[in-house]
Amino acid sequence: MVSILSYILVLYGVISGKPDSGSAVRSGTAVINTTDYSDWADKSLVPEFFSYHPPTKKPKGQKRWFFIFSPKLNSFLGNNEILSFGGNAGLEYNDSILEVQAEYSAMYSRAQGELVAHIGNVVLRYDNYVFSRWEFFTFSRFTYDVMANLKVRNNTGAGMKFVAFRNRYLLTDISGAPVLQFEKYEQLDRTFDIRFSLRYRTNMFLTKGISLNSAVFYIPAFYNFSDYRIELDASGKIELFTLPTLQSLHLIVSYTLRFNSFAPSGTYKGDHTTTIAIELRI
């Protein structure tokens, strides 16, 4: 639904008019200059909305390192039915061709002296354009969730990403990677699995500073497709302001679904998370 609405709004923007001359938008994490059309598809054949604009490396002196901090207000339904606080912090290098990121996110809460939520993620990620539309990536993600009895899960993999559309209005890509998974639940033996991770992502840039983003992951076991996880991330992002010393300040409203077909007995298969956050990029 988010993606369909986004397509309608962005197509309206294409029909009704173009952004101001000299403007730029952020496509994913790369900035696209909207004034140079020399390498765009022939707009007499392909609508601008479905064009592909190749990334170009940031010029020397342009900011490439970023520190990201985001406090959050969380509402949980599923294994964690609470209202609590959390946040994330990360370090990112991005020159529009190469992106490296390390991020930690967590949520911790107690109610009436008892632990009611303790969730955390550590993500290490490397992305590099090797051809015009193709990116090589590798990642490692560590997760724990006390309320779901998950002591630790690690997914590590590497694969390729194909970028279908990349322009001032739209970023769409699909990626796939084999994944080695280590998992340990309370009172269960640890397991090692080979899985496959398939992701579809669409980012819509409605106007300057406003975007709608969605990503869907399907992660089945390699030899047993009835054992799978589905993850959905959808968010709206509004840029509040920028300063010379502060790259940007955003308001983010997001929804996350985590579904595990083989969840341990006594826990929910699905967790739903709604988040309101302020994100600082320095």
XYZ file of C-alpha atoms in Angstrom:
282
model
C 0.000 0.000 0.000
C 2.851 2.415 0.860
C 4.577 1.731 -2.468
C 1.353 2.098 -4.504
C 0.501 5.424 -2.869
C 4.069 6.591 -3.361
C 3.999 5.779 -7.084
C 0.779 7.782 -7.524
C 2.127 10.818 -5.666
C 5.460 10.807 -7.459
C 3.877 10.359 -10.889
C 1.702 13.359 -10.085
C 4.857 15.330 -9.303
C 6.399 14.292 -12.641
C 3.308 15.360 -14.564
C 2.673 18.607 -12.698
C 6.207 19.938 -12.781
C 9.928 19.494 -12.142
C 11.934 20.458 -9.058
C 13.638 23.852 -9.071
C 16.680 24.155 -11.336
C 19.867 23.333 -9.517
C 18.188 21.190 -6.888
C 19.504 17.837 -5.671
C 17.906 14.910 -3.931
C 19.253 12.029 -1.901
C 18.731 8.662 -3.579
C 19.214 6.120 -0.806
C 22.462 7.555 0.528
C 23.808 9.002 -2.730
C 23.052 12.559 -3.875
C 21.720 12.933 -7.424
C 22.257 16.221 -9.252
C 19.061 17.067 -11.110
C 20.587 19.709 -13.431
C 22.735 17.388 -15.585
C 20.655 15.265 -17.949
C 23.449 14.321 -20.364
C 23.608 10.704 -19.215
C 19.916 10.125 -18.600
C 17.778 7.887 -20.786
C 16.161 9.461 -23.822
C 13.046 10.995 -22.277
C 11.221 10.786 -25.608
C 11.310 6.987 -25.204
C 11.464 6.393 -21.454
C 9.529 8.496 -18.904
C 11.740 10.348 -16.488
C 10.173 8.479 -13.611
C 11.577 5.163 -14.872
C 15.012 6.427 -15.911
C 18.384 5.389 -14.508
C 20.953 7.999 -13.498
C 24.389 6.411 -12.867
C 26.078 7.387 -9.582
C 29.171 9.576 -9.647
C 31.844 9.674 -6.989
C 31.674 12.660 -4.666
C 34.262 15.325 -5.520
C 37.237 15.855 -3.235
C 36.296 17.921 -0.208
C 32.633 16.891 -0.122
C 31.549 15.273 3.142
C 31.899 11.470 3.145
C 31.921 10.494 6.831
C 28.728 10.653 8.893
C 27.778 9.944 12.491
C 24.117 8.955 12.913
C 22.173 9.074 16.172
C 18.447 8.444 16.561
C 16.467 8.283 19.832
C 13.157 6.438 19.447
C 9.706 6.011 20.949
C 8.546 2.421 20.379
C 5.121 0.758 20.474
C 5.255 -3.065 20.362
C 2.568 -5.647 19.626
C 3.612 -9.308 19.609
C 6.281 -10.782 21.845
C 6.645 -7.298 23.387
C 3.378 -5.459 24.142
C 4.736 -2.290 25.684
C 5.545 1.363 25.176
C 9.183 2.183 25.717
C 12.302 3.984 24.512
C 15.298 2.988 22.443
C 17.682 4.290 19.846
C 20.479 3.618 17.442
C 23.922 4.987 16.654
C 26.157 4.372 13.693
C 29.183 5.453 11.687
C 28.998 5.630 7.892
C 31.395 6.284 5.028
C 29.728 7.147 1.712
C 31.274 8.542 -1.480
C 28.235 7.567 -3.644
C 30.150 4.607 -5.130
C 31.394 2.926 -1.949
C 29.404 2.755 1.284
C 30.563 1.217 4.576
C 28.383 1.283 7.697
C 28.496 0.039 11.274
C 25.325 0.484 13.352
C 24.024 -0.553 16.751
C 20.369 -0.327 17.772
C 18.695 -1.365 21.008
C 15.577 -1.085 23.106
C 15.468 -1.789 26.839
C 12.616 -1.384 29.297
C 11.459 -2.541 32.721
C 7.953 -2.362 34.188
C 7.162 -2.795 37.878
C 10.716 -4.011 38.457
C 10.530 -6.689 35.764
C 12.271 -6.796 32.417
C 9.705 -6.343 29.664
C 11.914 -5.654 26.655
C 15.527 -6.147 25.722
C 16.267 -6.182 21.996
C 19.427 -5.338 20.096
C 21.016 -5.431 16.647
C 24.543 -4.877 15.377
C 24.906 -4.472 11.595
C 28.122 -4.278 9.571
C 27.653 -3.536 5.874
C 29.771 -2.937 2.763
C 28.318 -1.843 -0.633
C 30.312 -1.023 -3.771
C 29.202 -0.275 -7.336
C 31.175 -2.586 -9.635
C 29.189 -1.782 -12.813
C 26.670 0.898 -13.693
C 23.604 -0.918 -12.327
C 25.288 -3.597 -10.215
C 26.524 -3.426 -6.631
C 28.499 -6.000 -4.713
C 27.623 -6.139 -1.023
C 28.530 -8.080 2.075
C 27.052 -7.852 5.552
C 26.942 -9.374 9.004
C 24.022 -8.878 11.395
C 23.833 -9.904 15.061
C 20.449 -9.948 16.810
C 19.164 -10.791 20.277
C 15.634 -10.615 21.741
C 15.147 -11.648 25.350
C 11.337 -11.693 25.201
C 11.403 -14.020 22.169
C 13.943 -16.255 23.968
C 16.503 -15.517 21.238
C 19.964 -15.392 22.792
C 21.756 -14.607 19.539
C 21.284 -14.880 15.800
C 23.968 -14.037 13.259
C 23.385 -13.761 9.532
C 26.486 -13.248 7.378
C 26.436 -13.198 3.600
C 27.547 -11.607 0.341
C 25.771 -11.082 -2.960
C 24.807 -8.734 -5.781
C 22.277 -5.939 -6.080
C 20.635 -4.823 -9.341
C 19.412 -1.201 -9.475
C 16.444 -0.930 -11.834
C 15.541 2.769 -11.490
C 17.576 5.596 -10.015
C 16.551 9.226 -10.502
C 15.207 12.280 -8.701
C 11.900 10.545 -7.900
C 12.645 6.856 -7.486
C 15.241 4.325 -6.335
C 14.303 0.676 -6.912
C 16.565 -2.338 -6.572
C 16.496 -6.079 -5.949
C 19.273 -8.051 -4.278
C 20.077 -11.613 -3.349
C 22.728 -13.379 -1.297
C 23.494 -16.775 0.223
C 23.568 -16.453 4.014
C 25.211 -18.489 6.761
C 23.017 -18.353 9.867
C 23.940 -19.190 13.443
C 21.049 -19.197 15.915
C 20.642 -19.977 19.626
C 17.347 -19.899 21.525
C 16.903 -20.435 25.242
C 16.589 -24.160 26.135
C 17.198 -25.163 22.496
C 20.325 -26.419 20.787
C 22.250 -23.969 18.677
C 21.768 -24.387 14.936
C 23.707 -23.576 11.772
C 21.767 -23.065 8.532
C 22.475 -22.031 4.986
C 19.797 -19.629 3.843
C 19.103 -17.317 0.945
C 18.210 -13.666 1.441
C 16.138 -11.892 -1.217
C 15.292 -8.193 -0.850
C 13.136 -5.789 -2.857
C 13.445 -2.071 -2.052
C 11.660 1.067 -3.256
C 12.442 4.607 -2.111
C 10.192 7.442 -3.294
C 11.229 11.104 -3.174
C 7.957 13.038 -3.124
C 9.489 16.476 -2.852
C 12.585 18.053 -1.392
C 13.172 16.584 2.089
C 10.231 14.143 2.072
C 10.507 10.456 1.169
C 8.637 7.164 1.545
C 10.748 4.020 1.841
C 9.935 0.322 1.880
C 11.915 -2.930 1.831
C 10.763 -6.560 1.946
C 13.072 -9.465 2.848
C 12.363 -13.152 2.237
C 14.872 -15.439 3.985
C 14.167 -19.168 3.528
C 16.319 -22.085 4.640
C 18.218 -23.394 1.623
C 16.958 -26.982 1.947
C 13.569 -26.349 3.593
C 11.413 -23.574 2.177
C 8.776 -24.059 4.888
C 11.366 -22.653 7.328
C 11.546 -18.979 6.439
C 11.525 -15.444 7.794
C 9.801 -12.413 6.278
C 10.812 -8.894 7.238
C 9.040 -5.725 6.147
C 10.351 -2.219 6.780
C 8.254 0.810 5.766
C 8.920 4.415 6.745
C 8.211 8.036 5.990
C 11.018 10.545 6.391
C 10.802 14.342 6.658
C 13.860 16.588 6.712
C 13.294 19.247 9.362
C 16.349 21.395 8.698
C 20.080 21.401 7.918
C 22.952 23.390 9.414
C 26.623 23.781 8.438
C 27.690 21.699 11.452
C 24.653 19.397 11.330
C 24.236 17.490 8.071
C 20.507 16.966 8.631
C 17.747 16.469 11.188
C 14.903 14.147 10.176
C 11.590 13.064 11.652
C 10.975 9.378 10.875
C 7.793 7.350 11.314
C 8.291 3.651 10.595
C 6.589 0.267 10.756
C 8.449 -3.060 10.972
C 7.152 -6.621 10.700
C 9.309 -9.610 11.665
C 7.756 -13.027 10.932
C 9.412 -16.366 11.732
C 7.623 -19.501 10.479
C 9.637 -21.673 12.909
C 9.300 -19.544 16.049
C 9.857 -21.544 19.270
C 6.807 -22.811 21.142
C 5.367 -20.214 23.507
C 6.392 -17.198 21.405
C 4.593 -15.280 18.676
C 5.580 -15.908 15.081
C 5.206 -12.231 14.235
C 6.369 -9.012 15.890
C 5.019 -5.603 14.842
C 6.902 -2.423 15.701
C 5.785 1.173 15.195
C 8.457 3.816 15.734
C 8.635 7.594 15.893
C 12.199 8.886 15.849
C 14.380 11.940 15.388
C 17.519 11.182 13.340
C 20.644 13.307 13.509
C 23.304 13.055 10.813
C 26.546 14.836 11.687
